[in-house]
Structures are given as C-alpha cells and as structure tokens.
mmCIF file of C-alpha atoms in Angstrom:
data_model
loop_
_atom_site.group_PDB
_atom_site.id
_atom_site.type_symbol
_atom_site.label_atom_id
_atom_site.label_comp_id
_atom_site.label_asym_id
_atom_site.label_seq_id
_atom_site.Cartn_x
_atom_site.Cartn_y
_atom_site.Cartn_z
ATOM 1 C CA GLN Q 157 0.000 0.000 0.000
ATOM 2 C CA VAL Q 158 1.005 3.567 -0.717
ATOM 3 C CA GLN Q 159 -0.324 6.702 0.925
ATOM 4 C CA LEU Q 160 -0.121 10.150 -0.658
ATOM 5 C CA VAL Q 161 -0.686 13.420 1.184
ATOM 6 C CA GLU Q 162 -0.795 16.736 -0.655
ATOM 7 C CA SER Q 163 -0.122 20.189 0.731
ATOM 8 C CA GLY Q 164 0.387 23.711 -0.519
ATOM 9 C CA GLY Q 165 -2.869 24.630 -2.203
ATOM 10 C CA GLY Q 166 -4.563 27.956 -1.670
ATOM 11 C CA TRP Q 167 -5.716 31.157 -3.243
ATOM 12 C CA VAL Q 168 -3.626 33.379 -5.483
ATOM 13 C CA GLN Q 169 -4.173 36.192 -7.950
ATOM 14 C CA ALA Q 170 -3.607 35.638 -11.656
ATOM 15 C CA GLY Q 171 0.062 35.843 -12.487
ATOM 16 C CA GLY Q 172 1.087 34.568 -9.088
ATOM 17 C CA SER Q 173 2.787 31.369 -7.999
ATOM 18 C CA LEU Q 174 2.051 28.402 -5.771
ATOM 19 C CA ARG Q 175 3.995 25.299 -4.870
ATOM 20 C CA LEU Q 176 2.289 21.991 -4.236
ATOM 21 C CA SER Q 177 3.971 19.147 -2.428
ATOM 22 C CA CYS Q 178 3.067 15.491 -2.076
ATOM 23 C CA GLN Q 179 4.509 13.103 0.477
ATOM 24 C CA ALA Q 180 4.463 9.382 -0.338
ATOM 25 C CA SER Q 181 4.687 6.710 2.331
ATOM 26 C CA GLY Q 182 4.260 2.978 2.532
ATOM 27 C CA THR Q 183 5.747 0.650 -0.067
ATOM 28 C CA VAL Q 184 7.609 3.399 -1.902
ATOM 29 C CA SER Q 185 10.002 0.959 -3.571
ATOM 30 C CA LYS Q 186 7.183 0.080 -5.955
ATOM 31 C CA LEU Q 187 6.721 3.637 -7.235
ATOM 32 C CA ASN Q 188 7.382 4.116 -10.941
ATOM 33 C CA THR Q 189 5.920 7.475 -11.912
ATOM 34 C CA LEU Q 190 4.692 10.380 -9.797
ATOM 35 C CA GLY Q 191 2.365 13.045 -11.039
ATOM 36 C CA TRP Q 192 -0.209 15.730 -10.559
ATOM 37 C CA TYR Q 193 -3.721 15.797 -11.965
ATOM 38 C CA ARG Q 194 -6.428 18.396 -11.583
ATOM 39 C CA GLN Q 195 -10.186 18.436 -11.717
ATOM 40 C CA VAL Q 196 -12.909 21.048 -11.787
ATOM 41 C CA PRO Q 197 -16.575 20.281 -11.066
ATOM 42 C CA GLY Q 198 -18.320 18.777 -14.058
ATOM 43 C CA LYS Q 199 -15.136 17.894 -15.883
ATOM 44 C CA ARG Q 200 -12.893 14.877 -16.052
ATOM 45 C CA ARG Q 201 -9.717 14.730 -14.062
ATOM 46 C CA GLU Q 202 -6.853 15.723 -16.327
ATOM 47 C CA LEU Q 203 -3.154 15.082 -16.230
ATOM 48 C CA VAL Q 204 -1.033 18.123 -15.431
ATOM 49 C CA ALA Q 205 2.477 16.718 -15.149
ATOM 50 C CA THR Q 206 4.309 13.482 -14.443
ATOM 51 C CA ILE Q 207 7.860 12.520 -13.578
ATOM 52 C CA ASN Q 208 9.643 9.205 -13.625
ATOM 53 C CA ARG Q 209 10.834 8.507 -10.109
ATOM 54 C CA GLN Q 210 14.090 6.849 -11.119
ATOM 55 C CA VAL Q 211 15.398 8.890 -14.045
ATOM 56 C CA GLY Q 212 13.411 12.082 -13.708
ATOM 57 C CA ILE Q 213 11.890 12.249 -17.189
ATOM 58 C CA THR Q 214 9.009 14.710 -17.146
ATOM 59 C CA ASN Q 215 5.824 15.174 -19.104
ATOM 60 C CA TYR Q 216 3.451 18.149 -19.117
ATOM 61 C CA VAL Q 217 0.083 18.963 -20.556
ATOM 62 C CA ASP Q 218 0.479 21.664 -23.191
ATOM 63 C CA SER Q 219 -1.485 24.240 -21.223
ATOM 64 C CA VAL Q 220 1.059 24.324 -18.375
ATOM 65 C CA ARG Q 221 4.313 23.687 -20.201
ATOM 66 C CA GLY Q 222 6.728 26.501 -19.503
ATOM 67 C CA ARG Q 223 4.764 27.684 -16.470
ATOM 68 C CA PHE Q 224 4.804 24.635 -14.198
ATOM 69 C CA THR Q 225 7.736 22.515 -13.088
ATOM 70 C CA ILE Q 226 7.452 19.077 -11.545
ATOM 71 C CA SER Q 227 10.274 17.687 -9.436
ATOM 72 C CA ARG Q 228 10.872 14.794 -7.111
ATOM 73 C CA ASP Q 229 13.128 13.994 -4.183
ATOM 74 C CA LYS Q 230 13.859 10.295 -4.166
ATOM 75 C CA ALA Q 231 15.306 10.298 -0.672
ATOM 76 C CA LYS Q 232 12.335 12.121 0.842
ATOM 77 C CA ASN Q 233 9.730 10.401 -1.367
ATOM 78 C CA THR Q 234 8.173 13.675 -2.346
ATOM 79 C CA VAL Q 235 6.959 15.172 -5.600
ATOM 80 C CA ASP Q 236 6.458 18.901 -5.965
ATOM 81 C CA LEU Q 237 4.695 21.057 -8.510
ATOM 82 C CA GLN Q 238 5.948 24.609 -8.828
ATOM 83 C CA MET Q 239 3.236 26.620 -10.547
ATOM 84 C CA GLY Q 240 3.955 30.029 -12.001
ATOM 85 C CA SER Q 241 2.158 32.609 -14.126
ATOM 86 C CA LEU Q 242 -1.065 31.150 -12.836
ATOM 87 C CA LYS Q 243 -4.273 31.715 -14.753
ATOM 88 C CA PRO Q 244 -7.895 31.474 -13.624
ATOM 89 C CA GLU Q 245 -8.256 28.353 -15.747
ATOM 90 C CA ASP Q 246 -5.676 26.654 -13.510
ATOM 91 C CA THR Q 247 -8.256 26.681 -10.732
ATOM 92 C CA GLY Q 248 -9.230 23.239 -9.517
ATOM 93 C CA THR Q 249 -8.517 20.457 -7.112
ATOM 94 C CA TYR Q 250 -5.042 19.062 -7.630
ATOM 95 C CA TYR Q 251 -4.427 15.403 -6.927
ATOM 96 C CA CYS Q 252 -1.139 13.661 -6.403
ATOM 97 C CA ASN Q 253 -0.857 10.340 -8.202
ATOM 98 C CA THR Q 254 1.589 7.519 -8.367
ATOM 99 C CA LYS Q 255 1.703 4.485 -10.610
ATOM 100 C CA THR Q 256 3.600 1.478 -9.386
ATOM 101 C CA PHE Q 257 5.671 -0.933 -11.410
ATOM 102 C CA ASP Q 258 2.770 -3.402 -11.277
ATOM 103 C CA ARG Q 259 0.468 -0.715 -12.725
ATOM 104 C CA VAL Q 260 -1.510 0.125 -9.618
ATOM 105 C CA ASP Q 261 -2.709 3.720 -9.212
ATOM 106 C CA TYR Q 262 -2.748 5.528 -5.896
ATOM 107 C CA TRP Q 263 -4.265 8.947 -5.288
ATOM 108 C CA GLY Q 264 -4.095 11.593 -2.649
ATOM 109 C CA LYS Q 265 -7.203 13.317 -1.356
ATOM 110 C CA GLY Q 266 -6.493 16.497 -3.278
ATOM 111 C CA THR Q 267 -5.654 20.091 -2.510
ATOM 112 C CA SER Q 268 -7.601 23.081 -3.771
ATOM 113 C CA VAL Q 269 -6.089 25.819 -5.935
ATOM 114 C CA THR Q 270 -8.028 28.984 -6.706
ATOM 115 C CA VAL Q 271 -6.693 31.610 -9.094
ATOM 116 C CA SER Q 272 -8.632 34.848 -9.184
ATOM 117 C CA ARG Q 273 -8.678 37.406 -11.988
#
C-alpha cells in the first residue's frame, strides 16, 4: 500500500505562484511514476504533469508547459509542482498520483487551488 498526502494549495491572484507538495509513504520501492492531476466540477480529471521517479523524465500537458515545473526527491519520497504565471483556468482540485511498477494507481485526497482574476 502507498499513501499520498498533498499540501500547498490555496488562493492566489492571476500571475502569481504556488507550490504543491506530495509526500508518499508505505511501499515506496514500488513507485514508478509520480504526477499531478487536476479536476474542476463537471469535468474529467486531467493530467497536469508526471515525472519518472528513477530517471526524472518529465511530461506536461500543453497548457502548463513553460509555467509549471514538476520535481521529485527520491530520498524524501516527495513530488512537488511549482506553478507560475497562474491563470484562472488553472483553478481546480489538484491530486497527487503515483503508478507502481505493477500498474496500480494511488491517489491523494487532493488540494484546492483557486486563481482569481
């Protein structure tokens, strides 16, 4: 089992920055990729960014590329999302995700991000 706990959400004005952090615990040796997804009411949860835990290869959705940076700390078992130049359309609940080597998904409970105009 793997547990994920997010922190760092909040409210910010457009153009501002926020940093999200996710702490993984449990059987962390099984973790393959770490990532962040977001969801707004009435819409599907969408991928924001992922990172390979071992080699650090990253992937971003086009709408955040160049504004967001995902990083991980293998020793601390954390994955962070530095968000900059935030836009109102970045508003949503952000979920930490991990996929294990045996293709099991784990999710955090989510942290809310609100970007005002």
